[in-house]
Coordinates of C-alpha atoms in Angstrom, one line a residue:
M1 CA 201.3 51.3 124.3
A2 CA 198.0 49.7 123.0
R3 CA 199.1 46.3 124.4
Q4 CA 199.7 47.8 127.8
Y5 CA 196.2 49.2 128.2
H6 CA 194.3 46.5 126.2
P7 CA 191.1 45.4 128.0
D8 CA 192.2 41.7 127.9
A9 CA 195.3 42.6 129.9
N10 CA 193.3 44.8 132.3
P11 CA 190.0 43.1 133.0
G12 CA 187.5 45.3 134.9
N13 CA 189.9 48.3 134.8
A14 CA 187.8 51.2 133.6
E15 CA 190.7 53.6 133.5
A16 CA 192.7 51.2 131.3
E17 CA 189.7 50.8 129.0
E18 CA 189.3 54.5 128.6
K19 CA 193.1 54.8 127.9
F20 CA 192.8 52.1 125.3
K21 CA 190.0 54.0 123.6
Q22 CA 192.2 57.1 123.5
I23 CA 195.1 55.2 122.0
S24 CA 192.8 53.7 119.4
A25 CA 191.6 57.1 118.4
A26 CA 195.2 58.3 118.2
Y27 CA 196.1 55.4 115.9
D28 CA 193.1 56.4 113.8
V29 CA 194.6 59.8 113.3
V30 CA 198.1 58.4 112.6
G31 CA 196.8 55.9 110.0
D32 CA 194.6 58.3 108.1
A33 CA 196.7 60.5 105.8
T34 CA 194.1 63.3 105.7
K35 CA 193.7 63.4 109.5
R36 CA 197.5 63.2 110.0
T37 CA 198.0 66.1 107.6
E38 CA 195.3 68.2 109.4
Y39 CA 196.8 67.5 112.7
D40 CA 200.3 68.5 111.6
E41 CA 198.8 71.7 110.2
V42 CA 197.1 72.5 113.4
R43 CA 200.3 72.0 115.4
R44 CA 202.1 74.3 112.9
M45 CA 199.5 77.0 112.9
G46 CA 198.4 76.9 116.6
P47 CA 195.3 78.5 118.0
S48 CA 195.6 81.5 115.6
G49 CA 195.0 79.3 112.6
G50 CA 191.7 77.7 111.5
F51 CA 189.9 75.3 109.3
G52 CA 186.6 75.4 107.5
P53 CA 183.5 73.8 109.0
G54 CA 182.4 70.3 108.4
G55 CA 183.9 66.9 109.0
G56 CA 184.4 65.1 112.3
S57 CA 185.6 66.5 115.6
F58 CA 189.1 65.7 117.1
N59 CA 189.8 67.0 120.5
F60 CA 193.5 67.6 121.1
D61 CA 192.9 69.3 124.4
G62 CA 194.1 67.7 127.7
G63 CA 190.5 66.8 128.6
D64 CA 190.5 63.4 126.8
G65 CA 194.2 62.6 126.7
L66 CA 194.3 62.2 122.9
G67 CA 196.7 65.2 122.5
D68 CA 199.2 63.7 124.9
I69 CA 199.1 60.3 123.1
L70 CA 199.5 61.9 119.7
G71 CA 202.3 64.0 121.0
Q72 CA 204.2 60.9 122.1
M73 CA 203.7 59.3 118.7
F74 CA 204.7 62.3 116.7
G75 CA 207.6 63.3 118.9
G76 CA 205.9 66.5 120.2
R77 CA 202.8 67.5 122.1
G78 CA 199.3 67.5 120.7
R79 CA 198.0 70.3 122.8
R80 CA 199.0 74.0 122.2
G81 CA 199.6 76.0 125.4
G82 CA 197.7 73.5 127.6
A83 CA 197.7 73.8 131.4
S84 CA 201.4 74.0 131.6
G85 CA 201.3 76.8 134.2
V86 CA 199.1 74.8 136.7
G87 CA 201.3 71.8 137.6
P88 CA 204.5 71.8 139.6
Q89 CA 207.2 73.9 137.9
R90 CA 210.9 73.4 138.5
G91 CA 212.8 76.4 139.7
G92 CA 215.6 78.1 137.6
D93 CA 219.3 77.3 137.8
I94 CA 221.8 79.7 139.2
E95 CA 225.3 80.3 137.7
A96 CA 228.1 81.4 140.0
T97 CA 231.9 81.6 139.9
L98 CA 234.4 80.7 142.6
T99 CA 238.1 81.7 142.5
L100 CA 240.4 79.1 144.0
S101 CA 244.1 78.9 144.6
F102 CA 246.0 76.2 142.7
E103 CA 246.6 74.3 145.9
D104 CA 243.0 74.5 147.1
A105 CA 241.9 73.2 143.8
A106 CA 244.3 70.3 144.0
H107 CA 243.6 69.3 147.6
G108 CA 239.9 70.2 147.7
L109 CA 238.1 72.2 150.4
T110 CA 234.8 73.3 151.9
T111 CA 234.1 77.0 151.5
S112 CA 231.3 79.5 151.6
L113 CA 229.7 81.2 148.6
H114 CA 227.8 84.4 149.1
L115 CA 225.0 84.9 146.6
T116 CA 222.2 87.3 145.9
A117 CA 219.5 85.3 144.1
D118 CA 215.8 84.5 144.1
A119 CA 214.5 82.6 147.1
Q120 CA 211.2 81.7 148.6
C121 CA 209.4 84.8 149.9
T122 CA 209.7 84.8 153.7
T123 CA 206.5 86.9 154.1
C124 CA 204.1 84.7 152.2
T125 CA 206.1 81.4 152.2
G126 CA 206.0 81.3 148.5
S127 CA 202.2 81.5 147.9
G128 CA 202.3 85.1 146.5
A129 CA 199.3 86.0 148.6
R130 CA 199.2 88.5 151.5
P131 CA 199.5 86.7 154.9
G132 CA 196.0 85.7 156.0
T133 CA 194.8 85.2 152.5
S134 CA 195.3 82.5 149.8
P135 CA 195.2 82.3 146.0
K136 CA 191.7 81.5 144.6
M137 CA 190.8 79.2 141.8
C138 CA 190.4 81.0 138.5
S139 CA 186.7 81.1 137.6
A140 CA 187.4 81.6 133.9
C141 CA 189.2 78.3 133.4
G142 CA 188.0 76.4 136.5
G143 CA 191.6 76.1 137.8
R144 CA 192.9 74.3 134.7
G145 CA 195.0 77.2 133.5
S146 CA 193.8 76.7 129.9
V147 CA 190.7 77.4 127.9
A148 CA 189.4 75.5 124.8
N149 CA 189.6 77.0 121.3
N150 CA 187.7 75.4 118.5
Q151 CA 189.6 75.2 115.2
G152 CA 187.3 73.7 112.7
P153 CA 187.2 69.9 113.4
F154 CA 189.7 70.3 116.2
S155 CA 189.6 71.5 119.8
L156 CA 192.8 73.1 121.0
S157 CA 193.7 74.6 124.3
S158 CA 195.5 77.9 125.1
P159 CA 196.7 79.5 128.3
C160 CA 193.9 81.2 130.2
R161 CA 194.4 85.0 129.9
S162 CA 192.7 85.7 133.2
C163 CA 195.2 83.7 135.3
A164 CA 198.1 83.6 132.8
G165 CA 197.9 79.9 132.8
K166 CA 198.4 79.4 136.5
G167 CA 194.9 78.2 137.4
T168 CA 194.7 80.6 140.4
I169 CA 194.3 84.3 140.9
I170 CA 195.8 86.3 143.7
E171 CA 193.4 88.9 144.8
Y172 CA 195.5 90.3 147.6
P173 CA 199.2 90.1 146.6
C174 CA 202.0 89.9 149.1
G175 CA 203.5 93.3 149.8
T176 CA 207.0 91.9 149.8
C177 CA 207.1 89.9 146.6
R178 CA 204.1 91.5 144.9
G179 CA 202.5 88.2 144.2
S180 CA 205.5 86.4 142.7
G181 CA 206.2 84.2 145.7
V182 CA 209.9 84.9 145.5
E183 CA 212.2 87.6 146.6
R184 CA 215.9 88.4 146.0
R185 CA 218.0 88.2 149.1
P186 CA 221.6 87.4 150.0
R187 CA 222.3 83.9 151.2
E188 CA 225.3 81.9 152.1
V189 CA 225.9 78.5 150.5
H190 CA 228.4 76.0 151.7
V191 CA 230.2 74.4 148.8
R192 CA 232.4 71.2 148.9
I193 CA 235.0 71.5 146.2
P194 CA 236.4 68.0 145.4
A195 CA 240.1 67.4 145.2
G196 CA 241.5 67.8 141.7
V197 CA 239.0 70.3 140.3
D198 CA 240.4 71.9 137.2
N199 CA 240.2 75.5 135.9
G200 CA 236.8 76.1 134.2
Q201 CA 235.2 73.0 135.7
R202 CA 231.6 73.3 136.9
I203 CA 230.3 71.9 140.2
R204 CA 226.6 71.1 140.3
L205 CA 224.8 71.6 143.6
K206 CA 221.4 69.9 143.2
G207 CA 218.4 71.8 144.6
R208 CA 220.4 74.9 145.5
G209 CA 218.9 77.1 142.7
T210 CA 215.8 79.2 142.7
P211 CA 212.7 77.7 144.3
G212 CA 210.1 75.9 142.3
R213 CA 206.5 76.9 141.8
N214 CA 203.3 75.0 142.8
G215 CA 205.3 72.5 144.7
G216 CA 207.9 71.9 142.0
P217 CA 211.5 71.2 142.8
A218 CA 214.1 73.9 143.2
G219 CA 216.6 74.4 140.4
D220 CA 220.4 73.7 140.7
L221 CA 223.4 75.8 141.5
F222 CA 226.3 75.6 139.1
V223 CA 229.6 76.8 140.4
E224 CA 232.4 77.5 137.8
C225 CA 235.8 77.1 139.4
L226 CA 238.5 79.7 138.3
V227 CA 241.9 78.4 139.4
T228 CA 244.7 80.9 139.8
P229 CA 248.2 80.0 138.4
H230 CA 250.9 78.6 140.6
P231 CA 254.4 80.1 140.5
V232 CA 256.1 76.7 140.5
F233 CA 253.6 74.1 139.2
S234 CA 251.2 73.7 136.3
R235 CA 249.1 70.7 135.5
E236 CA 247.7 68.5 132.7
G237 CA 244.8 66.5 134.1
L238 CA 246.2 64.8 137.2
T239 CA 249.8 65.2 136.1
L240 CA 251.7 67.9 137.9
L241 CA 254.5 69.7 136.0
T242 CA 257.5 71.7 137.2
R243 CA 260.9 72.8 135.9
I244 CA 264.2 72.6 137.7
Q245 CA 267.5 74.4 136.8
V246 CA 270.7 72.4 137.2
S247 CA 274.3 73.5 136.6
F248 CA 276.4 72.4 133.7
T249 CA 278.5 70.1 135.9
E250 CA 275.5 68.5 137.5
A251 CA 274.1 67.7 134.1
V252 CA 277.4 66.4 132.8
L253 CA 278.6 64.4 135.8
G254 CA 275.2 63.5 137.2
S255 CA 273.8 64.6 140.5
T256 CA 271.1 64.1 143.1
I257 CA 268.8 67.1 143.3
T258 CA 265.9 68.2 145.6
V259 CA 262.6 68.7 143.9
P260 CA 259.6 70.5 145.6
T261 CA 256.2 69.0 145.7
L262 CA 252.7 70.4 146.1
D263 CA 252.3 69.0 149.6
H264 CA 255.6 70.7 150.6
N265 CA 257.4 67.4 151.2
D266 CA 260.5 67.6 149.0
V267 CA 261.7 64.6 147.2
T268 CA 265.1 63.7 145.7
L269 CA 265.7 63.0 142.0
R270 CA 268.8 61.2 140.7
L271 CA 270.1 62.7 137.5
K272 CA 272.3 60.4 135.3
P273 CA 275.6 61.6 133.9
G274 CA 275.0 63.4 130.6
T275 CA 271.5 64.6 131.5
Q276 CA 270.2 66.8 128.6
S277 CA 268.5 70.2 129.0
G278 CA 264.8 69.8 128.4
S279 CA 264.7 66.1 129.5
R280 CA 261.7 65.0 131.5
H281 CA 261.8 62.9 134.6
R282 CA 258.9 61.2 136.4
V283 CA 258.3 61.1 140.1
K284 CA 255.5 58.6 140.7
G285 CA 252.5 59.4 142.9
K286 CA 253.4 63.1 143.4
G287 CA 250.8 64.6 141.1
I288 CA 247.2 65.6 141.7
S289 CA 245.3 63.1 143.9
T290 CA 241.6 62.5 143.8
N291 CA 239.4 59.8 145.3
K292 CA 239.7 57.8 142.1
A293 CA 243.3 58.2 141.0
T294 CA 246.7 59.9 141.7
G295 CA 248.8 61.4 139.0
D296 CA 252.6 61.8 138.8
L297 CA 255.0 64.7 138.9
I298 CA 256.9 65.5 135.8
V299 CA 260.2 67.4 136.3
T300 CA 261.7 69.1 133.3
V301 CA 265.5 69.8 133.7
D302 CA 266.9 73.0 132.4
V303 CA 270.7 73.3 132.2
A304 CA 271.6 76.8 133.4
V305 CA 274.2 78.6 131.3
P306 CA 276.1 81.3 133.2
T307 CA 276.1 84.7 131.6
Q308 CA 278.9 86.2 133.7
L309 CA 282.2 84.5 134.5
S310 CA 285.2 85.4 136.7
D311 CA 288.7 85.1 135.2
E312 CA 289.2 81.9 137.0
E313 CA 285.9 80.4 135.7
R314 CA 286.6 81.6 132.2
A315 CA 290.0 79.9 132.2
A316 CA 288.5 76.7 133.4
V317 CA 285.9 76.7 130.7
E318 CA 288.5 77.4 128.0
D319 CA 290.6 74.5 129.2
L320 CA 287.5 72.3 129.1
H321 CA 286.7 73.5 125.6
K322 CA 290.1 72.3 124.4
V323 CA 289.5 68.7 125.5
L324 CA 285.8 68.4 124.7
V325 CA 284.7 67.2 121.2
N326 CA 282.7 69.8 119.2
P327 CA 279.5 68.1 118.2
R328 CA 279.4 70.0 115.0
V329 CA 282.8 68.7 113.8
K330 CA 283.1 65.1 112.7
E331 CA 286.0 63.2 114.2
K332 CA 288.7 62.2 111.8
S333 CA 289.0 58.5 111.3

């Protein structure tokens, strides 16, 4: 940082020269064990703490920039409170939920989301002041939003109590929002749900949250997708899963069966003779499809065992039983 603002690298640049002086002062605090200890103690105690008189003076307020530089060196901020309320402030995020059918989640869609949330006040356009008036600069802090507090050899800043750290005072608040600049009202948000969204996945809509303050950006809207179960299909990532029942003879002799798909275009699946119950069969390219990849359809075969037989069926099964080898009995050599 010192090299960046060194006078030799910025000849004739008064701003860089002043910045270099601030950095040098900051390094002086860092390199002096006593000053560093005092600085850490001030950060810990805040404006309510204090030190005895005497010694030099170190200003950690925002006026000379030393507090910001020390904050960068120490991984924190040198100032306490500061003028954080004056500058642009980002608006808050909004959380919402959206229930989707299994097919809509797989294919994607554009839908509307109805919310009741904070939005910019339509009466005062976000200023918080009654129409025809405007916020005035706080005379107590001069519009900075912070006031100095002397703590022994240090000068710290804390939020101005008169303006609550905003730097401005609203003498005539808006009757609609009562000076807040925001109001709760219903609004409709159009949401594009991408294909392949999964249950519990969150969609971020940048800038669709609550409005910012003092020219700050709006927050974001996070939509959590709740996907309802499907009666035929389930999924693991982009892989679509389903189960199909086949008869005993289809499994033993082999067969060609029809398998449903999520796009309602049935496909055929060839079962080899001796297909086992619980076996899994892959149909390429019939899973969940996104703009990046397409999954497969996995078909699990369940061999259906009849629970009720006619006399003719029972006789046929008994005849078959006589000629089939019992898998639990070893064949005699």
